[in-house]
Coordinates of C-alpha atoms in Angstrom, one line a residue:
Chain A
X1 CA 98.4 -40.6 102.2
X2 CA 95.5 -42.6 103.6
X3 CA 96.3 -41.3 107.1
X4 CA 96.3 -37.8 105.8
X5 CA 93.0 -38.3 104.0
X6 CA 91.4 -39.9 107.1
X7 CA 92.6 -37.0 109.3
X8 CA 91.4 -34.4 106.8
X9 CA 88.0 -36.1 106.5
X10 CA 87.6 -36.2 110.3
X11 CA 88.5 -32.5 110.5
X12 CA 85.9 -31.8 107.8
X13 CA 83.2 -33.7 109.7
X14 CA 84.0 -31.7 112.8
X15 CA 83.8 -28.4 110.9
X16 CA 80.5 -29.4 109.3
X17 CA 79.1 -30.3 112.8
X18 CA 80.3 -27.0 114.2
X19 CA 78.8 -25.0 111.3
X20 CA 75.5 -26.9 111.7
X21 CA 75.3 -26.1 115.4
X22 CA 76.3 -22.4 115.0
X23 CA 73.8 -21.9 112.2
X24 CA 71.0 -23.6 114.2
X25 CA 71.7 -21.4 117.2
X26 CA 72.0 -18.2 115.1
X27 CA 68.7 -18.6 113.2
X28 CA 66.9 -19.5 116.4
X29 CA 68.2 -16.4 118.4
X30 CA 67.3 -14.0 115.5
X31 CA 64.2 -11.9 116.3
X32 CA 60.9 -13.6 115.5
X33 CA 60.3 -17.1 114.2
X34 CA 58.6 -18.8 111.2
X35 CA 55.2 -18.0 112.7
X36 CA 56.0 -14.3 113.1
X37 CA 57.2 -14.2 109.5
X38 CA 54.2 -16.2 108.2
X39 CA 51.5 -14.0 109.7
X40 CA 53.5 -10.8 109.7
X41 CA 50.9 -8.4 108.3
X42 CA 47.8 -10.7 108.8
X43 CA 45.9 -10.2 112.0
X44 CA 45.1 -13.8 112.7
X45 CA 44.0 -15.1 116.1
X46 CA 46.6 -16.3 118.7
X47 CA 45.0 -19.8 118.5
X48 CA 46.0 -20.1 114.8
X49 CA 49.6 -18.9 115.6
X50 CA 49.9 -21.3 118.5
X51 CA 48.5 -24.2 116.3
X52 CA 51.1 -23.3 113.6
X53 CA 53.9 -23.4 116.2
X54 CA 52.7 -26.7 117.6
X55 CA 52.4 -28.3 114.1
X56 CA 56.0 -27.4 113.3
X57 CA 57.3 -28.3 116.7
X58 CA 58.4 -24.7 117.4
X59 CA 56.8 -24.7 120.8
X60 CA 59.3 -27.4 122.1
X61 CA 62.3 -26.3 124.2
X62 CA 65.3 -25.3 122.0
X63 CA 67.5 -28.3 123.1
X64 CA 64.8 -30.7 122.0
X65 CA 64.5 -29.0 118.6
X66 CA 68.3 -29.1 118.3
X67 CA 68.5 -32.8 119.2
X68 CA 65.8 -33.7 116.7
X69 CA 67.6 -31.5 114.1
X70 CA 70.9 -33.4 114.7
X71 CA 69.1 -36.8 114.6
X72 CA 67.3 -35.9 111.4
X73 CA 70.4 -34.6 109.5
X74 CA 72.4 -37.7 110.7
X75 CA 69.8 -39.7 108.8
X76 CA 69.9 -37.5 105.8
X77 CA 66.5 -35.9 106.6
X78 CA 66.7 -32.1 106.1
X79 CA 63.0 -31.7 107.1
X80 CA 60.3 -29.6 105.5
X81 CA 60.4 -26.0 104.5
X82 CA 58.1 -23.9 106.7
X83 CA 57.4 -21.2 104.0
X84 CA 57.3 -23.4 100.9
X85 CA 55.8 -26.5 102.4
X86 CA 58.1 -28.7 100.4
X87 CA 60.9 -31.1 101.5
X88 CA 64.1 -29.0 102.1
X89 CA 66.1 -31.5 100.1
X90 CA 64.0 -30.6 97.0
X91 CA 64.5 -26.8 97.6
X92 CA 68.3 -27.3 98.0
X93 CA 68.7 -29.7 95.1
X94 CA 66.8 -27.3 92.9
X95 CA 69.0 -24.4 93.8
X96 CA 72.4 -26.2 94.1
X97 CA 73.1 -26.8 90.3
X98 CA 72.6 -23.1 89.6
X99 CA 75.0 -22.0 92.4
X100 CA 77.6 -24.6 91.4
X101 CA 77.3 -23.5 87.8
X102 CA 77.8 -19.8 88.8
X103 CA 80.6 -20.5 91.3
X104 CA 82.6 -22.7 88.8
X105 CA 82.3 -20.1 86.1
X106 CA 83.2 -17.3 88.5
X107 CA 86.1 -19.3 89.8
X108 CA 87.4 -19.9 86.2
X109 CA 87.1 -16.2 85.4
X110 CA 88.8 -15.1 88.6
X111 CA 91.8 -17.4 88.2
X112 CA 92.2 -17.0 84.4
X113 CA 92.0 -13.2 84.5
X114 CA 93.8 -12.9 87.8
X115 CA 96.7 -15.1 86.7
X116 CA 97.1 -13.4 83.4
X117 CA 97.1 -9.9 85.0
X118 CA 99.3 -11.0 87.9
X119 CA 101.8 -12.6 85.6
X120 CA 101.9 -9.5 83.3
X121 CA 102.5 -7.3 86.3
X122 CA 105.0 -9.5 88.0
X123 CA 107.0 -9.8 84.8
X124 CA 107.2 -5.9 84.6
X125 CA 107.4 -4.8 88.2
X126 CA 107.2 -1.1 89.0
X127 CA 106.5 -0.2 85.3
X128 CA 103.8 2.2 84.3
X129 CA 101.8 -0.9 83.1
X130 CA 102.2 -2.5 86.5
X131 CA 101.0 0.7 88.4
X132 CA 98.0 1.1 86.0
X133 CA 96.9 -2.5 86.6
X134 CA 97.5 -2.2 90.3
X135 CA 95.2 0.8 90.4
X136 CA 92.6 -1.0 88.2
X137 CA 92.6 -4.2 90.3
X138 CA 92.4 -2.3 93.6
X139 CA 89.5 -0.3 92.2
X140 CA 87.6 -3.5 91.3
X141 CA 88.5 -5.1 94.6
X142 CA 87.2 -2.1 96.6
X143 CA 83.9 -2.0 94.8
X144 CA 80.9 -3.5 96.8
X145 CA 79.9 -6.5 94.7
X146 CA 76.2 -5.6 94.6
X147 CA 77.1 -2.2 93.2
X148 CA 79.5 -3.7 90.7
X149 CA 76.6 -6.0 89.6
X150 CA 74.2 -3.1 89.2
X151 CA 76.8 -1.3 87.1
X152 CA 77.3 -4.4 84.9
X153 CA 73.5 -4.6 84.5
X154 CA 73.3 -0.9 83.6
X155 CA 76.1 -1.0 81.0
X156 CA 75.8 -4.4 79.4
X157 CA 72.1 -5.1 80.0
X158 CA 70.4 -1.7 79.8
X159 CA 72.6 0.5 77.6
X160 CA 74.2 -2.0 75.3
X161 CA 71.5 -4.6 75.6
X162 CA 73.9 -7.5 75.1
X163 CA 73.0 -9.7 78.0
X164 CA 69.9 -10.5 80.1
X165 CA 69.9 -8.9 83.6
X166 CA 67.7 -11.3 85.5
X167 CA 67.2 -15.0 86.1
X168 CA 69.2 -18.1 85.1
X169 CA 67.1 -18.9 82.0
X170 CA 64.5 -17.2 79.7
X171 CA 60.8 -17.8 80.2
X172 CA 60.7 -19.9 77.0
X173 CA 63.7 -22.0 78.1
X174 CA 61.8 -25.3 78.3
X175 CA 60.5 -24.9 74.8
X176 CA 64.0 -24.4 73.3
X177 CA 66.0 -27.2 71.5
X178 CA 69.0 -28.6 73.3
X179 CA 71.6 -26.2 71.8
X180 CA 69.2 -23.3 72.3
X181 CA 69.0 -24.2 76.0
X182 CA 72.8 -24.3 76.4
X183 CA 73.1 -21.0 74.6
X184 CA 70.3 -19.5 76.8
X185 CA 72.0 -20.6 80.0
X186 CA 75.4 -19.3 79.0
X187 CA 73.8 -16.0 77.9
X188 CA 72.2 -15.6 81.3
X189 CA 75.4 -16.6 83.0
X190 CA 77.7 -13.9 81.6
X191 CA 76.9 -11.0 83.8
X192 CA 76.6 -12.7 87.2
X193 CA 79.7 -14.8 86.5
X194 CA 81.7 -11.7 85.4
X195 CA 80.5 -9.8 88.5
X196 CA 81.5 -12.5 90.9
X197 CA 84.6 -13.6 88.9
X198 CA 86.1 -10.2 88.3
X199 CA 85.9 -9.2 92.0
X200 CA 87.8 -12.4 92.8
X201 CA 90.3 -11.9 90.0
X202 CA 91.6 -8.7 91.6
X203 CA 92.6 -10.7 94.7
X204 CA 94.2 -13.4 92.6
X205 CA 96.1 -10.8 90.5
X206 CA 97.5 -9.1 93.6
X207 CA 98.5 -12.3 95.1
X208 CA 99.9 -13.8 91.9
X209 CA 101.9 -10.6 91.1
X210 CA 103.8 -11.0 94.4
X211 CA 104.5 -14.7 93.7
X212 CA 105.8 -13.9 90.2
X213 CA 108.0 -11.1 91.5
X214 CA 109.4 -13.4 94.1
X215 CA 110.0 -16.2 91.5
X216 CA 111.9 -13.6 89.4
X217 CA 114.4 -13.1 92.3
X218 CA 115.3 -16.8 92.4
X219 CA 118.4 -18.4 91.0
X220 CA 116.6 -20.7 88.6
X221 CA 115.4 -17.7 86.7
X222 CA 118.9 -16.4 86.4
X223 CA 120.0 -19.8 85.2
X224 CA 117.2 -20.0 82.7
X225 CA 118.2 -16.6 81.3
X226 CA 121.9 -17.6 81.3
X227 CA 120.9 -20.6 79.2
X228 CA 119.7 -18.1 76.6
X229 CA 116.0 -18.8 76.9
X230 CA 113.7 -16.1 75.5
X231 CA 111.9 -13.9 78.1
X232 CA 108.6 -15.4 77.1
X233 CA 109.9 -18.9 78.0
X234 CA 111.4 -17.6 81.2
X235 CA 108.1 -16.2 82.3
X236 CA 105.8 -18.9 81.1
X237 CA 107.8 -22.1 81.6
X238 CA 109.8 -21.2 84.8
X239 CA 108.4 -18.3 86.7
X240 CA 104.7 -19.0 86.1
X241 CA 104.9 -22.7 86.8
X242 CA 106.5 -22.2 90.2
X243 CA 104.3 -19.3 91.1
X244 CA 101.2 -21.4 90.4
X245 CA 101.7 -23.7 93.4
X246 CA 100.3 -21.2 96.0
X247 CA 97.4 -20.5 93.7
X248 CA 96.1 -24.1 94.4
X249 CA 95.8 -23.2 98.1
X250 CA 94.1 -20.0 97.1
X251 CA 91.6 -22.0 95.0
X252 CA 90.5 -23.8 98.2
X253 CA 90.4 -20.6 100.2
X254 CA 88.3 -18.9 97.4
X255 CA 85.3 -21.2 97.8
X256 CA 83.9 -19.6 101.0
X257 CA 84.4 -16.1 99.6
X258 CA 82.7 -17.2 96.4
X259 CA 79.7 -18.6 98.2
X260 CA 79.3 -15.5 100.4
X261 CA 79.6 -13.3 97.3
X262 CA 77.1 -15.5 95.5
X263 CA 74.4 -14.6 98.0
X264 CA 74.6 -10.9 96.9
X265 CA 75.2 -11.6 93.2
X266 CA 72.3 -14.1 93.1
X267 CA 70.0 -11.6 94.8
X268 CA 71.0 -8.7 92.4
X269 CA 70.6 -10.9 89.3
X270 CA 67.6 -12.9 90.6
X271 CA 69.7 -16.0 90.0
X272 CA 67.8 -18.9 91.6
X273 CA 70.7 -20.5 93.4
X274 CA 71.5 -21.3 97.1
X275 CA 72.3 -17.6 97.8
X276 CA 68.9 -16.4 96.8
X277 CA 67.2 -19.3 98.5
X278 CA 69.1 -18.5 101.7
X279 CA 68.3 -14.8 101.5
X280 CA 64.5 -15.6 101.1
X281 CA 64.7 -18.2 103.8
X282 CA 66.3 -15.9 106.3
X283 CA 63.6 -13.2 105.6
X284 CA 60.9 -15.9 106.2
X285 CA 62.7 -17.4 109.2
X286 CA 62.6 -20.7 107.4
X287 CA 64.9 -22.4 109.8
X288 CA 65.2 -25.7 108.0
X289 CA 66.1 -24.2 104.7
X290 CA 68.7 -21.8 106.2
X291 CA 70.4 -24.5 108.2
X292 CA 70.4 -26.9 105.2
X293 CA 71.9 -24.3 102.9
X294 CA 74.6 -23.5 105.5
X295 CA 75.3 -27.2 105.8
X296 CA 75.6 -27.7 102.1
X297 CA 77.8 -24.6 101.8
X298 CA 80.0 -26.0 104.6
X299 CA 80.2 -29.4 102.9
X300 CA 81.1 -27.9 99.6
X301 CA 83.8 -25.7 101.1
X302 CA 85.4 -28.5 103.1
X303 CA 85.4 -30.8 100.0
X304 CA 87.0 -27.9 98.1
X305 CA 89.7 -27.6 100.7
X306 CA 90.4 -31.3 100.8
X307 CA 90.7 -31.4 97.0
X308 CA 93.0 -28.4 97.1
X309 CA 95.2 -30.0 99.7
X310 CA 95.4 -33.2 97.7
X311 CA 96.2 -31.3 94.5
X312 CA 98.9 -29.4 96.4
X313 CA 100.5 -32.6 97.7
X314 CA 100.4 -34.0 94.2
X315 CA 102.1 -31.1 92.5
X316 CA 104.5 -30.2 95.2
X317 CA 106.7 -33.2 96.2
X318 CA 108.0 -31.3 99.4
X319 CA 104.6 -31.6 101.1
X320 CA 104.4 -35.4 100.7
X321 CA 106.9 -36.3 103.4
X322 CA 104.9 -34.4 106.1
Chain B
X1 CA 44.0 9.1 103.9
X2 CA 41.5 6.5 105.2
X3 CA 39.0 7.6 107.7
X4 CA 39.7 4.7 110.1
X5 CA 41.1 1.2 110.3
X6 CA 39.4 -0.2 107.2
X7 CA 40.3 -0.7 103.6
X8 CA 38.6 0.2 100.4
X9 CA 37.8 -3.4 99.7
X10 CA 35.3 -3.3 102.6
X11 CA 31.7 -2.1 101.8
X12 CA 31.8 0.0 104.9
X13 CA 34.7 2.1 103.6
X14 CA 33.7 5.8 103.4
X15 CA 35.4 9.1 103.6
X16 CA 32.5 11.1 105.1
X17 CA 34.0 11.3 108.6
X18 CA 35.8 14.6 109.0
X19 CA 39.5 14.3 109.4
X20 CA 42.0 16.4 111.3
X21 CA 43.3 19.0 108.8
X22 CA 47.0 19.6 108.2
X23 CA 47.4 22.8 110.3
X24 CA 50.9 23.5 111.7
X25 CA 49.8 26.8 113.4
X26 CA 47.1 25.0 115.4
X27 CA 49.5 22.2 116.1
X28 CA 52.1 24.6 117.5
X29 CA 49.3 26.3 119.6
X30 CA 48.1 23.0 121.0
X31 CA 51.7 22.0 121.9
X32 CA 52.3 25.4 123.5
X33 CA 49.1 24.9 125.6
X34 CA 50.7 21.7 126.9
X35 CA 53.8 23.6 128.0
X36 CA 56.1 22.7 125.0
X37 CA 58.3 25.6 123.8
X38 CA 61.7 26.0 122.2
X39 CA 63.5 27.4 125.3
X40 CA 67.0 26.8 124.0
X41 CA 66.4 27.9 120.4
X42 CA 67.6 24.7 118.8
X43 CA 64.4 24.3 116.7
X44 CA 63.1 21.4 118.9
X45 CA 60.4 22.0 121.4
X46 CA 61.2 21.1 125.0
X47 CA 59.5 20.9 128.4
X48 CA 61.3 20.6 131.8
X49 CA 64.6 20.1 129.9
X50 CA 63.2 17.2 127.9
X51 CA 63.1 17.6 124.1
X52 CA 60.0 16.6 122.2
X53 CA 61.5 13.6 120.4
X54 CA 60.4 10.1 119.6
X55 CA 61.5 7.1 117.4
X56 CA 59.4 5.6 114.6
X57 CA 60.2 2.0 113.6
X58 CA 59.7 1.2 109.9
X59 CA 60.2 -2.1 108.1
X60 CA 63.1 -1.7 105.6
X61 CA 61.1 -3.9 103.1
X62 CA 58.4 -1.3 102.5
X63 CA 59.5 1.5 100.1
X64 CA 56.2 3.4 100.5
X65 CA 56.4 3.4 104.3
X66 CA 60.1 4.4 104.3
X67 CA 59.3 7.4 102.0
X68 CA 56.2 8.4 104.0
X69 CA 58.3 8.3 107.2
X70 CA 60.8 10.8 105.6
X71 CA 57.9 13.1 104.7
X72 CA 56.5 12.8 108.3
X73 CA 59.9 13.5 109.8
X74 CA 60.1 16.7 107.8
X75 CA 56.6 17.8 108.6
X76 CA 57.1 17.2 112.3
X77 CA 60.4 19.1 112.3
X78 CA 58.4 22.2 111.0
X79 CA 56.4 22.2 114.3
X80 CA 59.5 21.6 116.4
X81 CA 59.1 17.8 116.9
X82 CA 62.0 15.6 116.4
X83 CA 61.2 12.2 114.9
X84 CA 64.0 9.6 114.5
X85 CA 63.4 7.0 111.8
X86 CA 64.7 3.5 112.6
X87 CA 64.5 1.0 109.8
X88 CA 64.3 -2.6 110.9
X89 CA 64.4 -5.9 109.1
X90 CA 60.7 -6.9 108.6
X91 CA 60.3 -9.8 111.0
X92 CA 62.2 -7.8 113.7
X93 CA 59.9 -4.9 113.1
X94 CA 56.8 -7.2 113.5
X95 CA 58.2 -8.7 116.7
X96 CA 59.0 -5.3 118.3
X97 CA 55.6 -4.1 117.3
X98 CA 53.9 -7.2 118.8
X99 CA 55.8 -6.7 122.1
X100 CA 55.1 -3.0 122.3
X101 CA 58.8 -2.1 122.1
X102 CA 58.4 1.2 120.2
X103 CA 57.6 4.9 120.6
X104 CA 55.7 4.7 117.3
X105 CA 55.5 2.0 114.7
X106 CA 54.5 2.3 111.1
X107 CA 52.5 -0.9 110.6
X108 CA 50.5 -2.3 107.7
X109 CA 47.7 -4.8 107.9
X110 CA 46.3 -6.9 105.1
X111 CA 42.7 -7.1 106.2
X112 CA 40.7 -10.2 105.4
X113 CA 37.6 -9.7 103.2
X114 CA 35.2 -10.6 106.1
X115 CA 33.4 -7.4 107.1
X116 CA 35.1 -6.0 110.2
X117 CA 36.4 -9.5 110.9
X118 CA 39.9 -8.5 111.9
X119 CA 39.3 -5.0 113.3
X120 CA 38.4 -6.3 116.8
X121 CA 41.7 -8.2 116.8
X122 CA 43.7 -5.1 115.9
X123 CA 41.8 -2.3 117.7
X124 CA 39.5 -4.1 120.3
X125 CA 40.6 -3.9 124.0
X126 CA 41.2 -7.7 124.0
X127 CA 42.6 -7.8 120.5
X128 CA 45.7 -10.1 120.2
X129 CA 47.1 -7.8 117.5
X130 CA 46.3 -4.5 119.2
X131 CA 50.0 -3.5 119.3
X132 CA 49.3 0.1 120.5
X133 CA 47.2 -1.4 123.4
X134 CA 44.3 0.8 122.6
X135 CA 41.2 0.2 124.7
X136 CA 37.8 1.9 124.7
X137 CA 34.8 -0.1 126.0
X138 CA 32.4 2.0 123.9
X139 CA 34.3 1.3 120.7
X140 CA 34.3 -2.5 121.7
X141 CA 30.6 -2.5 122.2
X142 CA 29.8 -0.6 119.0
X143 CA 32.1 -3.0 117.1
X144 CA 30.4 -6.0 118.6
X145 CA 27.0 -4.6 117.7
X146 CA 28.2 -4.0 114.1
X147 CA 29.3 -7.7 113.9
X148 CA 26.0 -8.9 115.2
X149 CA 23.7 -6.8 113.0
X150 CA 21.8 -8.0 110.0
X151 CA 20.4 -4.8 108.7
X152 CA 22.9 -3.2 106.3
X153 CA 21.9 0.4 107.0
X154 CA 21.9 -0.2 110.8
X155 CA 25.4 -1.8 110.5
X156 CA 26.6 1.2 108.5
X157 CA 25.2 3.7 111.2
X158 CA 26.8 1.7 114.0
X159 CA 30.1 1.5 112.3
X160 CA 30.1 5.3 111.6
X161 CA 29.5 5.8 115.3
X162 CA 32.4 3.4 116.1
X163 CA 34.6 5.4 113.7
X164 CA 33.7 8.7 115.4
X165 CA 34.7 7.2 118.8
X166 CA 38.0 5.8 117.7
X167 CA 38.8 9.0 115.8
X168 CA 38.1 11.2 118.9
X169 CA 40.7 9.0 120.7
X170 CA 43.2 9.0 117.8
X171 CA 45.2 5.9 119.0
X172 CA 46.9 6.0 115.6
X173 CA 47.1 7.9 112.3
X174 CA 45.7 5.8 109.5
X175 CA 48.2 6.9 106.8
X176 CA 47.4 5.0 103.7
X177 CA 44.9 2.6 102.1
X178 CA 46.7 2.4 98.8
X179 CA 44.9 1.8 95.5
X180 CA 46.4 -1.1 93.6
X181 CA 46.6 0.1 90.0
X182 CA 47.4 -2.6 87.4
X183 CA 47.8 -1.8 83.7
X184 CA 47.4 -4.8 81.4
X185 CA 48.2 -5.0 77.7
X186 CA 45.2 -5.2 75.4
X187 CA 46.7 -8.3 73.8
X188 CA 45.7 -10.2 76.9
X189 CA 42.2 -11.6 77.6
X190 CA 40.5 -13.3 80.6
X191 CA 42.3 -10.9 82.9
X192 CA 40.8 -10.6 86.4
X193 CA 42.6 -9.0 89.4
X194 CA 41.3 -10.0 92.8
X195 CA 40.9 -7.1 95.1
X196 CA 42.2 -9.0 98.1
X197 CA 45.2 -10.5 96.5
X198 CA 48.4 -9.6 94.6
X199 CA 47.7 -8.8 90.9
X200 CA 49.6 -11.9 89.9
X201 CA 47.3 -14.3 91.8
X202 CA 45.2 -15.1 88.7
X203 CA 47.9 -14.8 86.1
X204 CA 47.7 -18.5 85.3
X205 CA 44.3 -17.8 83.8
X206 CA 45.4 -15.0 81.5
X207 CA 45.7 -15.7 77.8
X208 CA 47.2 -13.9 74.8
X209 CA 44.4 -13.3 72.2
X210 CA 45.0 -15.8 69.4
X211 CA 44.9 -13.1 66.7
X212 CA 47.4 -11.0 68.7
X213 CA 50.1 -13.6 69.2
X214 CA 53.7 -12.6 68.5
X215 CA 56.2 -15.2 67.3
X216 CA 57.6 -15.5 70.9
X217 CA 54.1 -16.4 72.2
X218 CA 54.0 -19.4 69.9
X219 CA 57.2 -21.0 71.2
X220 CA 56.3 -24.4 72.6
X221 CA 52.7 -24.4 71.1
X222 CA 52.2 -27.4 68.8

């Protein structure tokens, strides 16, 4: 177990290093730099632009910038944001809780809804019910997530007026009592979490349907039925429990998809998380913020995968020997 | 349309300089005089087998410029000129404009409030931000004289002369100098909008009139 853990952690460090390097190179080869973005429509003199580049070390050769970047992140120093003139750690730590909150809620929705739909479909394969849900899940899966978000806003925010369509809290949030703040946060969370979660639930449902259908073909299901168990017990206690194992792997694999989807959903709903911060930082060529967010995203994804692997080993005895 | 490279915020702003009228018949005649005709009947003028076509780069972050570009495309098509619109991410658009990598660029400047302070940078021969590489020594000298002057009327006259010079060269078409219109509810007081800034720059000084407060305005007030 310890060897497995050490190996996985070393792999994770290598992945984070590769992500940090690729992100650094990608943001630096994008057209323009922080100075171009900063003075985009302001006709300032070339001396001011040169001074800006000197002040931020942007005039140094790329390899020097890369080495100081690696040396800084190794010491836990993420640098200063070019556009916000604040420590990057502050920017990231301010955005991180909102993204984690949204991602966890979306993950919960996608697995809860996906497993219920997948189980219902798998238990009644090729029925009209199964075909209808297949069409519905494929329709949701095929929708671009930003468009789905806009439709959610239109129906539940504009027409029905049930939920707020923008931001993570109301303007009066800080003046509310504790329970009022909790309610306010949850109220704002509903639409973005549903948008992100329902898109994912379609994938989980498709995957889980196949797992349940496969479980139904196994001998232990025939045995369970032969014992005289009710169909409800056969599905819930035997088929579902066995079909849930691969879902743990999916949980780990869902994290990168959730983070990439969160960029769009956060932008549509003006949700001040890492996705929105990354979007703004890319537009402003704020190299330090972009690389820090990619780094944090990579760290969260590898941690999610390690946890999923550990959970899988715990629930499936067959994997422990390897 | 502005009469030159200057905004309404500047005291030298005026619309007295005559502008080129929108005249498609004359435009077609001028192009025909230069040898452009629709020899293959495809609706686009051509000369020596070369169609009269160019690309306009536009930042995708500016809805007003994207919409104006579509109107321009349609207007130019009416006289047989094919304009392709290419929308670019804003920083890429700026970089390509700076490097002169365009047939035409739809650029917007936020001028500083200093009289004519930034115009030599954007339209002077030596200007670092003169993306179209316009150069006319007469315009440069008139601009320099305007900057040196102390008599308001003389400055205005010199600037008008500089405007006439740059307009006769037409290095660009100055499309818009938009008015910023802000509507503010009468419940608010101490509202001031700076002409050189976004309307929200002074919002921290705005207050709701005490006798006009709604219950939501009182949240957090002890």
